[in-house]
RNA sequence: GUGAGUAUAGCUCAGUUGGUUAGAGCGCUGGAUUGUGAUUCCAGAGGUCGCCGGUUCAAAUCCGGUUAUUCACCCCA
């Protein structure tokens, strides 16, 4: 059979794993520094935990796990006869693959509320699955790196998360622009434009501003049933750049003013912080997820510094006033952000910013010429490993050329060649694969040299 | 869910208006070189041209269907 993997999934070569670990480690180290703790949740959740949390579109993209056993026996007869998949699902599937890390986290907080101290600061780096059509930079299996704090509505956390973004991308040497907005400001705009019920439609439309331009947004607003007068008002407010001007424009909306105040406070916390990257207020930032209620964030590669990089957002997040109430726990505000590790990988590759392969790789390969020297080499191997040197032995004393080629393919910096002469004298041939130089040294001296 | 492209050797791809035995580069195996890799030279192995059907004297090539995959839209990281 022809080997293959499911669509939207990927295998990783050793070098790719090293590079992905570099990204994860960089992110993790910053999370830990800011006082966040790791948690993990299962790849499968009960389907009831997941359904209805991501909207109609999200339900469609959920991977469902078929029940074990004779699942059709217990299937809903009516739905089965009518070939109604949607109605059938609950009777043949009770589990699904997690779609993101936030909803499982909400469930987790409710289940372990008595064991957690609030504010609870957690990070989580695990894969999630979506049955989306794959395309460039989008997969059906991908990692999310989430960092959230629940149990406090302090705006100092918004400021802290902005700093985490700044620090991580600073360490990765990617120049970024973090944009910040506030859902309350967007609600205020909808109020002032006289369409408070259509705020979601409005935000979905204006979220596309940088992609389709003001013309496209105007069109989409119209298509979503928003009247001309309201569209004109929305456009007028979107043109505002300064918070002070916005305050005046939203004077009629209590919610809108609150949003402006929140943003102002976040900036106040950040006064004096030395940014490595750019932070800017962007009134057009909307973000699709409906559960955000306060500040929202999105990070993009700074196209001024990296003009050739074409990539969507590489991070995003925001505040939610109430995520756990669907699981029966009220008054649990939170705020969190996520890093798009897969996209960060593509950006680092595009910019050639991955560090050189680290010393964790194989340091020396031993080569024996015949059966006897192969056994001798095996004993030398043990000494090297005992001295904590990453060492390996070619498994058979085959033709030297073949063994050398393997060493070359493995990118080993040194090889040790062992034949009759070496065994007689105890002086092994240590060859530097970089410059081809070779010298005879005792195993003790080799260990000193390679340490 | 909607639309477009692609499918030929292990990998990346050529393949003319349809015409004898389908090619290249890389990789692999052996040799030049029986104690030395990455460079060079020589030789060799390796293909049901995604699958099914149709048109034709003749199909990798044209047509229909199907599967896989890529890209874009919707949505999203």
Coordinates of N, CA and C in Angstrom, one line a residue, chain A residues 95-245:
Chain A
X95 N -18.1 11.6 22.1 CA -16.8 12.3 22.3 C -16.4 13.0 21.1
X96 N -15.5 14.0 21.3 CA -15.0 14.8 20.1 C -13.6 15.3 20.5
X97 N -12.8 15.6 19.4 CA -11.5 16.1 19.6 C -11.6 17.6 20.0
X98 N -10.8 18.0 20.9 CA -10.9 19.4 21.3 C -10.6 20.4 20.1
X99 N -11.3 21.5 20.1 CA -11.3 22.4 19.0 C -10.4 23.6 19.3
X100 N -10.3 23.9 20.6 CA -9.3 24.9 21.1 C -9.0 24.5 22.5
X101 N -8.2 25.4 23.2 CA -7.8 25.1 24.6 C -8.6 25.9 25.6
X102 N -9.4 26.8 25.1 CA -10.0 27.7 26.0 C -11.3 27.1 26.7
X103 N -12.1 26.5 25.8 CA -13.3 25.8 26.4 C -13.0 24.7 27.3
X104 N -12.0 23.8 26.9 CA -11.6 22.8 27.9 C -11.1 23.4 29.2
X105 N -10.4 24.5 29.1 CA -9.9 25.2 30.3 C -11.1 25.7 31.1
X106 N -12.1 26.2 30.5 CA -13.2 26.7 31.3 C -13.9 25.5 32.1
X107 N -14.0 24.4 31.4 CA -14.5 23.2 32.0 C -13.6 22.8 33.2
X108 N -12.3 22.9 33.0 CA -11.3 22.5 34.0 C -11.4 23.4 35.2
X109 N -11.6 24.7 35.0 CA -11.7 25.6 36.1 C -12.9 25.3 37.0
X110 N -14.0 25.0 36.3 CA -15.3 24.7 37.0 C -15.1 23.4 37.8
X111 N -14.5 22.4 37.2 CA -14.4 21.1 37.9 C -13.4 21.2 39.1
X112 N -12.4 22.0 39.0 CA -11.4 22.0 40.0 C -11.3 23.3 40.8
X113 N -12.5 24.0 40.8 CA -12.5 25.3 41.5 C -12.1 25.2 42.9
X114 N -12.3 24.1 43.6 CA -11.9 24.0 45.0 C -10.4 23.8 45.2
X115 N -9.8 23.3 44.1 CA -8.3 23.0 44.2 C -7.5 24.1 43.7
X116 N -8.1 25.1 43.1 CA -7.3 26.2 42.4 C -7.3 27.4 43.3
X117 N -6.2 28.2 43.3 CA -6.2 29.5 44.0 C -6.4 30.5 42.9
X118 N -7.3 31.5 43.2 CA -7.6 32.5 42.2 C -6.9 33.8 42.7
X119 N -6.4 34.7 41.7 CA -6.4 34.4 40.3 C -5.6 33.2 39.9
X120 N -6.1 32.4 39.0 CA -5.4 31.2 38.5 C -4.7 31.5 37.2
X121 N -3.4 31.4 37.2 CA -2.7 31.7 35.9 C -2.2 30.4 35.3
X122 N -2.7 30.1 34.1 CA -2.3 28.8 33.5 C -1.8 29.0 32.1
X123 N -0.9 28.2 31.7 CA -0.6 28.1 30.3 C -0.7 26.7 29.8
X124 N -0.9 26.5 28.5 CA -1.2 25.2 28.0 C -0.7 25.2 26.5
X125 N 0.2 24.2 26.3 CA 0.7 24.1 24.9 C 0.4 22.7 24.4
X126 N -0.7 22.6 23.6 CA -1.1 21.2 23.2 C -1.8 21.4 21.8
X127 N -1.9 20.2 21.1 CA -2.5 20.3 19.8 C -4.1 20.4 19.9
X128 N -4.7 21.0 18.9 CA -6.1 21.0 18.7 C -6.5 20.6 17.3
X129 N -7.7 20.2 17.1 CA -8.1 19.7 15.8 C -9.4 20.4 15.2
X130 N -9.3 20.7 14.0 CA -10.4 21.3 13.3 C -10.6 20.7 11.9
X131 N -11.9 20.4 11.6 CA -12.1 19.7 10.3 C -12.3 20.8 9.2
X132 N -11.4 21.7 9.2 CA -11.5 22.8 8.2 C -10.8 22.3 6.9
X133 N -11.1 22.9 5.8 CA -10.3 22.6 4.6 C -8.9 23.2 4.7
X134 N -7.9 22.3 4.6 CA -6.5 22.9 4.8 C -6.1 23.8 3.7
X135 N -5.3 24.7 4.0 CA -4.6 25.6 3.0 C -3.4 26.2 3.6
X136 N -2.7 27.1 3.0 CA -1.4 27.6 3.4 C -1.5 28.1 4.9
X137 N -0.7 27.5 5.7 CA -0.6 28.0 7.1 C -1.8 27.5 7.9
X138 N -2.6 26.6 7.4 CA -3.8 26.2 8.1 C -3.9 24.7 8.0
X139 N -4.0 24.0 9.2 CA -4.0 22.6 9.2 C -5.2 22.1 10.0
X140 N -5.4 20.8 9.9 CA -6.5 20.2 10.7 C -6.0 19.8 12.1
X141 N -4.7 19.6 12.2 CA -4.1 19.4 13.5 C -3.0 20.5 13.7
X142 N -3.1 21.2 14.8 CA -2.1 22.2 15.0 C -2.0 22.6 16.5
X143 N -0.9 23.1 16.9 CA -0.7 23.5 18.3 C -1.1 24.9 18.6
X144 N -1.7 25.0 19.8 CA -2.0 26.3 20.3 C -1.2 26.5 21.6
X145 N -0.7 27.7 21.8 CA 0.0 28.0 23.0 C -0.8 29.1 23.7
X146 N -1.6 28.7 24.7 CA -2.5 29.6 25.4 C -2.0 30.0 26.7
X147 N -2.2 31.2 27.1 CA -1.9 31.7 28.4 C -3.0 32.5 28.9
X148 N -3.6 32.1 30.0 CA -4.8 32.8 30.5 C -4.7 33.0 32.0
X149 N -5.4 34.0 32.5 CA -5.6 34.2 33.9 C -7.1 34.4 34.2
X150 N -7.6 33.6 35.1 CA -9.0 33.7 35.5 C -9.2 34.0 36.9
X151 N -10.3 34.7 37.2 CA -10.5 35.1 38.6 C -10.1 36.5 39.0
X152 N -9.9 37.3 38.0 CA -9.6 38.7 38.3 C -9.9 39.5 37.1
X153 N -10.4 40.7 37.4 CA -10.7 41.6 36.2 C -9.7 42.8 36.2
X154 N -8.6 42.6 36.9 CA -7.5 43.7 36.9 C -7.0 43.9 35.5
X155 N -6.9 45.1 35.1 CA -6.3 45.4 33.8 C -4.8 45.3 33.8
X156 N -4.2 45.1 35.0 CA -2.8 44.9 35.0 C -2.5 43.6 34.2
X157 N -3.4 42.6 34.1 CA -3.2 41.4 33.4 C -3.1 41.7 31.9
X158 N -4.0 42.6 31.4 CA -4.0 42.9 30.0 C -2.6 43.5 29.7
X159 N -2.1 44.3 30.6 CA -0.7 44.9 30.4 C 0.3 43.9 30.4
X160 N 0.2 42.9 31.3 CA 1.2 41.8 31.4 C 1.2 41.0 30.2
X161 N 0.0 40.7 29.6 CA 0.0 39.8 28.4 C 0.6 40.6 27.2
X162 N 0.4 41.9 27.2 CA 1.1 42.7 26.1 C 2.6 42.5 26.2
X163 N 3.0 42.5 27.5 CA 4.5 42.4 27.7 C 5.0 41.0 27.3
X164 N 4.1 40.0 27.6 CA 4.5 38.6 27.2 C 4.7 38.5 25.7
X165 N 3.7 39.1 25.0 CA 3.9 39.1 23.5 C 5.2 39.8 23.1
X166 N 5.4 40.9 23.7 CA 6.6 41.7 23.4 C 7.9 40.9 23.6
X167 N 7.9 40.2 24.8 CA 9.1 39.5 25.2 C 9.4 38.3 24.3
X168 N 8.3 37.5 24.1 CA 8.5 36.3 23.3 C 9.0 36.6 21.9
X169 N 8.3 37.6 21.2 CA 8.7 37.9 19.9 C 10.1 38.6 19.9
X170 N 10.4 39.3 20.9 CA 11.7 39.9 21.1 C 12.8 38.8 21.1
X171 N 12.5 37.7 21.9 CA 13.5 36.6 22.0 C 13.6 35.9 20.7
X172 N 12.5 35.8 19.9 CA 12.5 35.1 18.6 C 13.0 36.0 17.5
X173 N 13.3 37.2 17.8 CA 13.8 38.2 16.8 C 12.9 38.5 15.7
X174 N 11.6 38.4 16.0 CA 10.6 38.8 15.0 C 10.0 40.1 15.4
X175 N 10.1 41.1 14.4 CA 9.5 42.4 14.7 C 8.0 42.3 14.5
X176 N 7.2 42.7 15.5 CA 5.8 42.5 15.4 C 5.0 43.8 15.7
X177 N 3.8 43.9 15.3 CA 2.9 45.0 15.7 C 1.7 44.3 16.5
X178 N 1.6 44.6 17.8 CA 0.5 44.2 18.6 C -0.6 45.2 18.5
X179 N -1.8 44.9 18.1 CA -2.9 45.8 18.1 C -3.8 45.5 19.2
X180 N -4.3 46.6 19.8 CA -5.2 46.4 20.9 C -6.5 47.2 20.7
X181 N -7.7 46.6 21.0 CA -8.9 47.3 20.9 C -9.8 46.8 22.1
X182 N -11.0 47.3 22.1 CA -11.9 46.9 23.2 C -13.3 46.6 22.7
X183 N -13.8 45.5 23.1 CA -15.1 45.1 22.6 C -16.2 46.1 23.0
X184 N -15.9 46.8 24.2 CA -16.9 47.8 24.7 C -16.9 49.0 23.7
X185 N -15.8 49.3 23.1 CA -15.7 50.4 22.2 C -16.5 50.0 21.0
X186 N -16.4 48.7 20.5 CA -17.2 48.3 19.4 C -18.7 48.3 19.7
X187 N -19.0 47.9 20.9 CA -20.4 48.0 21.3 C -20.9 49.4 21.3
X188 N -20.0 50.3 21.8 CA -20.3 51.7 21.8 C -20.6 52.2 20.4
X189 N -19.8 51.8 19.4 CA -20.0 52.2 18.0 C -21.3 51.8 17.5
X190 N -21.6 50.5 17.8 CA -22.9 50.0 17.4 C -24.1 50.8 18.0
X191 N -23.9 51.1 19.3 CA -24.9 51.9 20.0 C -25.1 53.3 19.4
X192 N -24.0 54.0 19.2 CA -24.0 55.3 18.6 C -24.6 55.3 17.2
X193 N -24.3 54.2 16.5 CA -24.8 54.1 15.1 C -26.3 53.6 15.1
X194 N -26.8 53.3 16.3 CA -28.2 52.9 16.4 C -28.5 51.5 16.0
X195 N -27.5 50.6 16.1 CA -27.7 49.2 15.7 C -27.1 48.3 16.8
X196 N -27.5 48.5 18.1 CA -26.8 47.7 19.1 C -27.0 46.2 19.0
X197 N -28.2 45.8 18.4 CA -28.4 44.4 18.2 C -27.5 43.7 17.2
X198 N -27.0 44.6 16.3 CA -26.2 44.0 15.2 C -24.7 44.2 15.4
X199 N -24.3 44.3 16.6 CA -22.9 44.5 16.9 C -22.0 43.4 16.3
X200 N -22.5 42.1 16.4 CA -21.7 41.0 15.9 C -21.5 41.1 14.4
X201 N -22.6 41.4 13.7 CA -22.5 41.6 12.3 C -21.5 42.7 11.9
X202 N -21.6 43.7 12.7 CA -20.7 44.9 12.5 C -19.3 44.5 12.7
X203 N -19.0 43.8 13.8 CA -17.6 43.5 14.1 C -17.0 42.5 13.0
X204 N -17.8 41.5 12.6 CA -17.3 40.6 11.6 C -17.0 41.4 10.3
X205 N -17.8 42.4 10.0 CA -17.5 43.1 8.8 C -16.3 44.0 8.9
X206 N -16.2 44.7 10.0 CA -15.0 45.7 10.1 C -13.7 45.0 10.4
X207 N -13.8 43.7 10.8 CA -12.6 42.9 11.0 C -11.8 42.7 9.7
X208 N -12.6 42.8 8.6 CA -11.9 42.6 7.3 C -11.4 43.8 6.7
X209 N -11.3 44.9 7.4 CA -10.9 46.2 6.8 C -9.6 46.1 6.1
X210 N -8.6 45.5 6.8 CA -7.2 45.5 6.2 C -7.2 44.6 5.0
X211 N -8.1 43.7 4.9 CA -8.1 42.7 3.8 C -8.9 43.2 2.6
X212 N -10.1 43.8 2.8 CA -10.9 44.2 1.7 C -11.1 45.7 1.5
X213 N -10.5 46.5 2.5 CA -10.6 47.9 2.3 C -11.9 48.5 2.8
X214 N -12.0 49.8 2.9 CA -13.2 50.4 3.4 C -14.4 50.2 2.4
X215 N -14.2 50.1 1.2 CA -15.2 49.8 0.2 C -15.8 48.4 0.5
X216 N -15.0 47.4 0.7 CA -15.5 46.1 1.0 C -16.2 46.0 2.3
X217 N -15.8 46.7 3.3 CA -16.5 46.8 4.6 C -17.8 47.4 4.4
X218 N -17.9 48.5 3.7 CA -19.2 49.1 3.4 C -20.2 48.2 2.8
X219 N -19.6 47.4 1.8 CA -20.5 46.4 1.1 C -21.0 45.4 2.0
X220 N -20.0 44.8 2.8 CA -20.4 43.7 3.8 C -21.4 44.2 4.8
X221 N -21.2 45.4 5.3 CA -22.1 46.0 6.3 C -23.5 46.0 5.7
X222 N -23.6 46.5 4.4 CA -24.9 46.6 3.7 C -25.5 45.2 3.6
X223 N -24.7 44.2 3.2 CA -25.2 42.9 3.0 C -25.7 42.3 4.3
X224 N -25.1 42.7 5.4 CA -25.6 42.2 6.7 C -26.7 43.0 7.2
X225 N -27.4 43.8 6.4 CA -28.6 44.4 6.7 C -28.5 45.7 7.6
X226 N -27.3 46.3 7.5 CA -27.1 47.5 8.3 C -27.4 48.7 7.4
X227 N -28.2 49.6 7.9 CA -28.7 50.8 7.1 C -27.6 51.7 6.7
X228 N -27.9 52.5 5.7 CA -26.9 53.5 5.2 C -26.4 54.5 6.2
X229 N -27.4 55.0 7.0 CA -27.1 56.0 8.0 C -26.1 55.4 9.0
X230 N -26.4 54.2 9.4 CA -25.5 53.6 10.4 C -24.2 53.3 9.8
X231 N -24.1 52.9 8.6 CA -22.8 52.6 7.9 C -22.0 53.9 7.9
X232 N -22.6 55.0 7.6 CA -21.9 56.2 7.5 C -21.3 56.6 8.9
X233 N -22.1 56.4 9.9 CA -21.7 56.7 11.3 C -20.5 55.8 11.7
X234 N -20.6 54.5 11.3 CA -19.6 53.6 11.6 C -18.3 54.0 11.0
X235 N -18.4 54.3 9.7 CA -17.2 54.8 8.9 C -16.6 56.0 9.5
X236 N -17.4 56.9 10.0 CA -16.9 58.2 10.6 C -16.1 57.8 11.8
X237 N -16.6 56.9 12.6 CA -15.9 56.6 13.9 C -14.6 55.8 13.6
X238 N -14.7 54.9 12.6 CA -13.5 54.1 12.3 C -12.3 54.9 11.9
X239 N -12.6 56.1 11.4 CA -11.5 57.0 10.9 C -10.7 57.6 12.1
X240 N -11.3 57.5 13.3 CA -10.7 58.2 14.4 C -9.4 57.4 14.9
X241 N -8.3 58.1 15.1 CA -7.1 57.5 15.5 C -6.8 57.7 17.0
X242 N -7.2 58.8 17.5 CA -6.8 59.1 18.9 C -7.9 58.8 19.9
X243 N -7.5 58.3 21.1 CA -8.4 57.9 22.1 C -9.2 59.1 22.6
X244 N -8.6 60.3 22.6 CA -9.3 61.5 23.1 C -10.5 61.8 22.2
X245 N -10.2 61.8 20.9 CA -11.3 62.1 19.9 C -12.4 61.0 20.0

